[in-house]
GROMACS .gro file of C-alpha atoms in nm:
model
  307
    1MET     CA    1  -3.033   0.825  -1.964
    2ALA     CA    2  -2.967   0.706  -1.611
    3LYS     CA    3  -2.916   0.332  -1.560
    4ASP     CA    4  -3.142   0.119  -1.343
    5PRO     CA    5  -3.009   0.165  -0.986
    6TYR     CA    6  -3.045  -0.206  -0.906
    7THR     CA    7  -2.827  -0.287  -1.208
    8VAL     CA    8  -2.570  -0.024  -1.111
    9LEU     CA    9  -2.537  -0.173  -0.761
   10GLY     CA   10  -2.550  -0.532  -0.891
   11VAL     CA   11  -2.836  -0.641  -0.668
   12LYS     CA   12  -3.173  -0.802  -0.732
   13ARG     CA   13  -3.496  -0.607  -0.697
   14ASP     CA   14  -3.594  -0.813  -0.391
   15ALA     CA   15  -3.262  -0.744  -0.215
   16THR     CA   16  -3.284  -0.637   0.149
   17ASP     CA   17  -3.182  -0.288   0.259
   18SER     CA   18  -2.876  -0.442   0.427
   19GLU     CA   19  -2.773  -0.621   0.106
   20ILE     CA   20  -2.805  -0.296  -0.089
   21GLN     CA   21  -2.586  -0.106   0.159
   22LYS     CA   22  -2.321  -0.381   0.159
   23ALA     CA   23  -2.312  -0.377  -0.222
   24PHE     CA   24  -2.283   0.002  -0.231
   25ARG     CA   25  -2.000   0.014   0.023
   26ARG     CA   26  -1.809  -0.262  -0.154
   27LEU     CA   27  -1.834  -0.096  -0.495
   28ALA     CA   28  -1.776   0.257  -0.361
   29LYS     CA   29  -1.448   0.151  -0.201
   30LYS     CA   30  -1.330  -0.004  -0.529
   31SER     CA   31  -1.432   0.299  -0.736
   32HIS     CA   32  -1.336   0.588  -0.507
   33PRO     CA   33  -1.176   0.870  -0.714
   34ASP     CA   34  -0.888   0.894  -0.464
   35LEU     CA   35  -0.774   0.551  -0.584
   36PHE     CA   36  -0.773   0.669  -0.947
   37PRO     CA   37  -0.658   1.034  -0.948
   38GLY     CA   38  -0.738   1.209  -1.273
   39ASP     CA   39  -0.948   0.918  -1.404
   40LYS     CA   40  -1.275   1.070  -1.530
   41LYS     CA   41  -1.434   0.726  -1.578
   42ALA     CA   42  -1.371   0.633  -1.215
   43GLU     CA   43  -1.518   0.965  -1.102
   44ASP     CA   44  -1.828   0.912  -1.317
   45ARG     CA   45  -1.864   0.555  -1.190
   46PHE     CA   46  -1.846   0.678  -0.828
   47LYS     CA   47  -2.114   0.942  -0.897
   48GLU     CA   48  -2.330   0.676  -1.065
   49LEU     CA   49  -2.302   0.451  -0.757
   50ASN     CA   50  -2.396   0.738  -0.523
   51ALA     CA   51  -2.693   0.833  -0.741
   52ALA     CA   52  -2.817   0.470  -0.744
   53ASN     CA   53  -2.776   0.438  -0.368
   54ASP     CA   54  -2.957   0.768  -0.317
   55ILE     CA   55  -3.266   0.607  -0.472
   56VAL     CA   56  -3.277   0.241  -0.367
   57GLY     CA   57  -3.072   0.296  -0.049
   58ASP     CA   58  -3.352   0.514   0.084
   59PRO     CA   59  -3.657   0.295   0.171
   60ALA     CA   60  -3.906   0.573   0.090
   61LYS     CA   61  -3.749   0.658  -0.247
   62ARG     CA   62  -3.703   0.289  -0.325
   63ALA     CA   63  -4.073   0.224  -0.272
   64ARG     CA   64  -4.163   0.515  -0.501
   65PHE     CA   65  -3.915   0.395  -0.765
   66ASP     CA   66  -4.058   0.042  -0.752
   67ARG     CA   67  -4.408   0.188  -0.802
   68GLY     CA   68  -4.286   0.383  -1.105
   69GLU     CA   69  -4.328   0.724  -0.939
   70LEU     CA   70  -3.954   0.804  -0.975
   71ASP     CA   71  -3.732   0.734  -1.274
   72ALA     CA   72  -3.375   0.600  -1.261
   73SER     CA   73  -3.239   0.951  -1.208
   74GLY     CA   74  -3.466   1.011  -0.907
   75ALA     CA   75  -3.689   1.256  -1.093
   76GLU     CA   76  -4.066   1.253  -1.065
   77VAL     CA   77  -4.243   1.053  -1.337
   78ARG     CA   78  -4.535   1.239  -1.493
   79GLN     CA   79  -4.825   0.994  -1.497
   80ASN     CA   80  -5.007   0.932  -1.826
   81PRO     CA   81  -5.379   0.997  -1.761
   82PHE     CA   82  -5.469   0.764  -2.047
   83ALA     CA   83  -5.274   0.469  -1.904
   84ARG     CA   84  -5.476   0.159  -1.811
   85GLY     CA   85  -5.602   0.198  -1.455
   86GLY     CA   86  -5.498   0.565  -1.447
   87ARG     CA   87  -5.710   0.867  -1.365
   88GLY     CA   88  -5.832   0.876  -1.724
   89HIS     CA   89  -6.004   0.539  -1.671
   90PRO     CA   90  -6.215   0.561  -1.353
   91GLY     CA   91  -6.242   0.230  -1.175
   92GLY     CA   92  -5.951   0.096  -1.378
   93GLY     CA   93  -6.173   0.042  -1.684
   94HIS     CA   94  -6.057   0.014  -2.043
   95PRO     CA   95  -6.036   0.308  -2.285
   96GLY     CA   96  -6.383   0.403  -2.401
   97GLN     CA   97  -6.546   0.291  -2.077
   98GLY     CA   98  -6.708   0.509  -1.814
   99PRO     CA   99  -6.714   0.469  -1.436
  100GLY     CA  100  -6.709   0.106  -1.327
  101GLY     CA  101  -6.596  -0.004  -1.675
  102GLN     CA  102  -6.932   0.072  -1.840
  103ALA     CA  103  -6.937   0.165  -2.207
  104GLY     CA  104  -7.001   0.519  -2.313
  105GLY     CA  105  -6.667   0.704  -2.285
  106PHE     CA  106  -6.521   0.936  -2.020
  107ALA     CA  107  -6.746   1.102  -1.767
  108PHE     CA  108  -6.762   1.482  -1.808
  109GLU     CA  109  -6.605   1.547  -1.466
  110ASP     CA  110  -6.308   1.328  -1.564
  111LEU     CA  111  -6.256   1.531  -1.879
  112SER     CA  112  -6.268   1.848  -1.671
  113ASP     CA  113  -5.995   1.714  -1.444
  114LEU     CA  114  -5.788   1.609  -1.741
  115PHE     CA  115  -5.812   1.925  -1.950
  116GLY     CA  116  -5.826   2.171  -1.661
  117GLY     CA  117  -5.450   2.136  -1.605
  118MET     CA  118  -5.361   2.120  -1.973
  119PHE     CA  119  -5.479   2.460  -2.086
  120ARG     CA  120  -5.323   2.792  -2.001
  121GLY     CA  121  -5.432   2.918  -1.661
  122GLY     CA  122  -5.593   2.585  -1.571
  123GLY     CA  123  -5.943   2.728  -1.641
  124GLY     CA  124  -6.239   2.536  -1.775
  125PRO     CA  125  -6.379   2.552  -2.129
  126GLY     CA  126  -6.435   2.908  -2.238
  127GLY     CA  127  -6.302   3.048  -1.910
  128PRO     CA  128  -5.996   3.265  -1.863
  129GLY     CA  129  -5.692   3.077  -1.987
  130GLY     CA  130  -5.909   2.769  -2.057
  131MET     CA  131  -5.993   2.587  -2.380
  132GLY     CA  132  -6.123   2.912  -2.525
  133SER     CA  133  -5.777   3.072  -2.492
  134GLY     CA  134  -5.657   2.849  -2.774
  135GLY     CA  135  -5.318   2.737  -2.633
  136PHE     CA  136  -5.173   2.445  -2.440
  137GLN     CA  137  -4.978   2.525  -2.124
  138GLN     CA  138  -4.628   2.388  -2.116
  139ALA     CA  139  -4.504   2.204  -1.809
  140PRO     CA  140  -4.314   2.443  -1.579
  141GLU     CA  141  -3.938   2.419  -1.616
  142ASP     CA  142  -3.740   2.331  -1.303
  143THR     CA  143  -3.485   2.584  -1.180
  144ARG     CA  144  -3.138   2.430  -1.163
  145PHE     CA  145  -2.831   2.569  -0.993
  146LYS     CA  146  -2.521   2.456  -0.805
  147LEU     CA  147  -2.435   2.505  -0.438
  148GLU     CA  148  -2.077   2.475  -0.318
  149VAL     CA  149  -2.041   2.348   0.040
  150GLU     CA  150  -1.753   2.277   0.276
  151PHE     CA  151  -1.641   1.917   0.337
  152ALA     CA  152  -1.749   1.933   0.703
  153ASP     CA  153  -2.098   2.058   0.610
  154ALA     CA  154  -2.143   1.766   0.370
  155ALA     CA  155  -2.014   1.523   0.636
  156THR     CA  156  -2.225   1.637   0.932
  157GLY     CA  157  -2.521   1.811   0.764
  158ALA     CA  158  -2.604   2.181   0.762
  159THR     CA  159  -2.850   2.442   0.636
  160ARG     CA  160  -2.732   2.701   0.385
  161ARG     CA  161  -2.920   3.000   0.247
  162VAL     CA  162  -2.889   3.046  -0.128
  163THR     CA  163  -3.007   3.313  -0.368
  164MET     CA  164  -3.168   3.175  -0.683
  165PRO     CA  165  -3.124   3.326  -1.030
  166ASP     CA  166  -3.455   3.514  -0.990
  167GLY     CA  167  -3.336   3.674  -0.663
  168LYS     CA  168  -3.547   3.457  -0.431
  169SER     CA  169  -3.369   3.326  -0.120
  170LEU     CA  170  -3.407   2.966  -0.004
  171ASP     CA  171  -3.282   2.767   0.294
  172VAL     CA  172  -3.133   2.442   0.164
  173GLY     CA  173  -3.093   2.151   0.407
  174ILE     CA  174  -2.767   1.963   0.339
  175PRO     CA  175  -2.817   1.603   0.459
  176ALA     CA  176  -2.527   1.438   0.640
  177GLY     CA  177  -2.316   1.222   0.408
  178ILE     CA  178  -2.428   1.377   0.080
  179SER     CA  179  -2.185   1.308  -0.205
  180ASP     CA  180  -2.033   1.546  -0.454
  181GLY     CA  181  -2.262   1.588  -0.755
  182GLN     CA  182  -2.582   1.474  -0.584
  183THR     CA  183  -2.894   1.684  -0.642
  184ILE     CA  184  -3.146   1.803  -0.383
  185ARG     CA  185  -3.502   1.863  -0.506
  186LEU     CA  186  -3.697   2.145  -0.341
  187LYS     CA  187  -4.059   2.079  -0.429
  188GLY     CA  188  -4.245   2.380  -0.568
  189GLN     CA  189  -3.958   2.622  -0.504
  190GLY     CA  190  -3.863   2.687  -0.866
  191SER     CA  191  -3.876   3.027  -1.036
  192GLN     CA  192  -4.187   2.931  -1.233
  193ARG     CA  193  -4.515   2.851  -1.064
  194GLY     CA  194  -4.540   2.477  -0.997
  195ALA     CA  195  -4.172   2.416  -1.079
  196ASP     CA  196  -3.914   2.260  -0.848
  197ALA     CA  197  -3.570   2.389  -0.755
  198MET     CA  198  -3.295   2.137  -0.833
  199VAL     CA  199  -2.980   2.208  -0.629
  200GLU     CA  200  -2.664   2.025  -0.736
  201ILE     CA  201  -2.421   1.995  -0.444
  202ARG     CA  202  -2.052   2.052  -0.513
  203ILE     CA  203  -1.819   1.972  -0.222
  204LYS     CA  204  -1.509   2.191  -0.196
  205PRO     CA  205  -1.183   1.992  -0.203
  206ASP     CA  206  -1.032   1.974   0.145
  207PRO     CA  207  -0.653   1.959   0.196
  208PHE     CA  208  -0.689   1.767   0.523
  209TYR     CA  209  -0.983   1.526   0.494
  210ARG     CA  210  -1.030   1.236   0.252
  211ARG     CA  211  -1.356   1.041   0.239
  212GLU     CA  212  -1.405   0.669   0.173
  213GLY     CA  213  -1.768   0.562   0.200
  214ARG     CA  214  -1.876   0.685   0.544
  215ASP     CA  215  -1.522   0.687   0.685
  216ILE     CA  216  -1.286   0.985   0.687
  217HIS     CA  217  -0.907   0.957   0.655
  218VAL     CA  218  -0.650   1.212   0.773
  219GLU     CA  219  -0.273   1.227   0.810
  220LEU     CA  220  -0.110   1.342   1.136
  221PRO     CA  221   0.257   1.451   1.137
  222ILE     CA  222   0.446   1.352   1.454
  223SER     CA  223   0.796   1.430   1.580
  224LEU     CA  224   1.081   1.183   1.615
  225GLY     CA  225   1.047   1.203   1.993
  226GLU     CA  226   0.673   1.127   1.977
  227ALA     CA  227   0.741   0.833   1.744
  228VAL     CA  228   1.004   0.683   1.978
  229ASN     CA  229   0.855   0.762   2.318
  230GLY     CA  230   0.485   0.804   2.241
  231GLY     CA  231   0.272   1.092   2.360
  232LYS     CA  232  -0.053   1.278   2.299
  233ALA     CA  233  -0.154   1.501   2.011
  234GLU     CA  234  -0.467   1.684   1.904
  235VAL     CA  235  -0.624   1.589   1.571
  236LYS     CA  236  -0.898   1.771   1.383
  237THR     CA  237  -1.228   1.597   1.303
  238VAL     CA  238  -1.546   1.727   1.138
  239HIS     CA  239  -1.706   1.703   1.484
  240GLY     CA  240  -1.433   1.906   1.658
  241PRO     CA  241  -1.075   1.844   1.784
  242VAL     CA  242  -0.995   1.513   1.958
  243ALA     CA  243  -0.689   1.414   2.165
  244VAL     CA  244  -0.522   1.093   2.047
  245ALA     CA  245  -0.260   0.876   2.218
  246ILE     CA  246   0.049   0.809   2.006
  247PRO     CA  247   0.193   0.467   2.092
  248SER     CA  248   0.566   0.444   2.160
  249GLY     CA  249   0.760   0.300   1.868
  250ALA     CA  250   0.511   0.438   1.614
  251ASN     CA  251   0.615   0.434   1.249
  252SER     CA  252   0.499   0.636   0.953
  253GLY     CA  253   0.187   0.453   0.836
  254THR     CA  254   0.070   0.353   1.184
  255ARG     CA  255  -0.308   0.401   1.179
  256LEU     CA  256  -0.533   0.502   1.467
  257ARG     CA  257  -0.913   0.469   1.465
  258LEU     CA  258  -1.152   0.728   1.607
  259LYS     CA  259  -1.485   0.548   1.634
  260GLY     CA  260  -1.790   0.746   1.524
  261LYS     CA  261  -1.590   1.052   1.415
  262GLY     CA  262  -1.653   1.004   1.042
  263ILE     CA  263  -1.964   1.088   0.841
  264ALA     CA  264  -2.248   1.168   1.081
  265ALA     CA  265  -2.516   0.905   1.151
  266THR     CA  266  -2.852   0.915   0.972
  267LYS     CA  267  -3.182   0.737   1.040
  268ARG     CA  268  -3.074   0.444   0.826
  269GLU     CA  269  -2.693   0.441   0.860
  270PRO     CA  270  -2.457   0.452   1.160
  271ALA     CA  271  -2.181   0.710   1.191
  272GLY     CA  272  -1.856   0.636   1.011
  273ASP     CA  273  -1.511   0.636   1.172
  274GLN     CA  274  -1.209   0.860   1.127
  275TYR     CA  275  -0.874   0.695   1.059
  276VAL     CA  276  -0.557   0.884   1.153
  277THR     CA  277  -0.239   0.779   0.971
  278LEU     CA  278   0.081   0.886   1.151
  279LYS     CA  279   0.372   1.037   0.960
  280VAL     CA  280   0.712   1.082   1.127
  281VAL     CA  281   0.860   1.420   1.034
  282LEU     CA  282   1.223   1.515   1.105
  283PRO     CA  283   1.329   1.873   1.185
  284LYS     CA  284   1.356   2.099   0.881
  285ALA     CA  285   1.692   2.244   0.984
  286PRO     CA  286   1.994   2.007   1.006
  287ASP     CA  287   2.076   1.910   1.364
  288LEU     CA  288   2.439   1.805   1.421
  289GLU     CA  289   2.368   1.660   1.765
  290LEU     CA  290   2.094   1.438   1.622
  291GLU     CA  291   2.314   1.334   1.331
  292GLU     CA  292   2.603   1.235   1.557
  293PHE     CA  293   2.373   1.044   1.792
  294VAL     CA  294   2.210   0.851   1.507
  295LYS     CA  295   2.551   0.764   1.355
  296ALA     CA  296   2.677   0.627   1.684
  297TRP     CA  297   2.350   0.447   1.759
  298SER     CA  298   2.334   0.292   1.409
  299ALA     CA  299   2.690   0.167   1.438
  300ARG     CA  300   2.608  -0.009   1.763
  301LYS     CA  301   2.265  -0.141   1.663
  302PRO     CA  302   2.242  -0.177   1.286
  303TYR     CA  303   1.916  -0.301   1.132
  304ASN     CA  304   1.763  -0.316   0.784
  305PRO     CA  305   1.398  -0.200   0.778
  306ARG     CA  306   1.355  -0.331   0.422
  307THR     CA  307   1.383  -0.690   0.542
   0.00000   0.00000   0.00000
């Protein structure tokens, strides 16, 4: 059973949207799977945080969750028609009361509404598939399947056509910034009539990009000459290639920031940034000229980088 999203994020129910986002970002950075490679618990914790933020981090979903229309997993809650104030009690009356709370039981039209959807075919008493058919109709079962998407599609948003198990094709909108393991609900698109299609998104591992919250991290190899003298290099982003300036005297670990080149902006969140970490790479083949130069230079100007 999914945990209460407010509890997962460690915020109160009256927390502001800003407080919820700050809590999510703080916890997501601490629990990111890249910090704990191979740790299944850390991966599950990260997915739990994303699932909680998907509900209460979205004002519309949060309002529905607070009203009891969504459960802690984000699924629709089937309303009990016999609950106090529900459709089974017109006017919010008590059980056994008619319209306006008057005694005398349910009105006939209310019973028709109630039982019409419970019996096979949704027909009325004695009608085709109705009470006379003698069987209760089971709730339609949602169709569940997984969709594998590229890292860039998950970062910037995309639309992908999928073929469901029953052969039906659907266009699935991938929202920008979706996390691995999150599920998209397509209302009424399931294989059975009245069922939903539940699409679990799986993001393909990318050898170049690494995500932290809404920021993207990459590593850029540079030559010895670029490290000493500086220069320009092209770096890949999910939005397209960008030219970056390499400062002279750059070391491995020097980090450059590309503002707004991370996870794409949404209606409620700004775009993330891309961070480029430089890595000085020497030539693969031995170079005698370079070796002799470095020996002579080191003898004249010795220094200890570990101090």
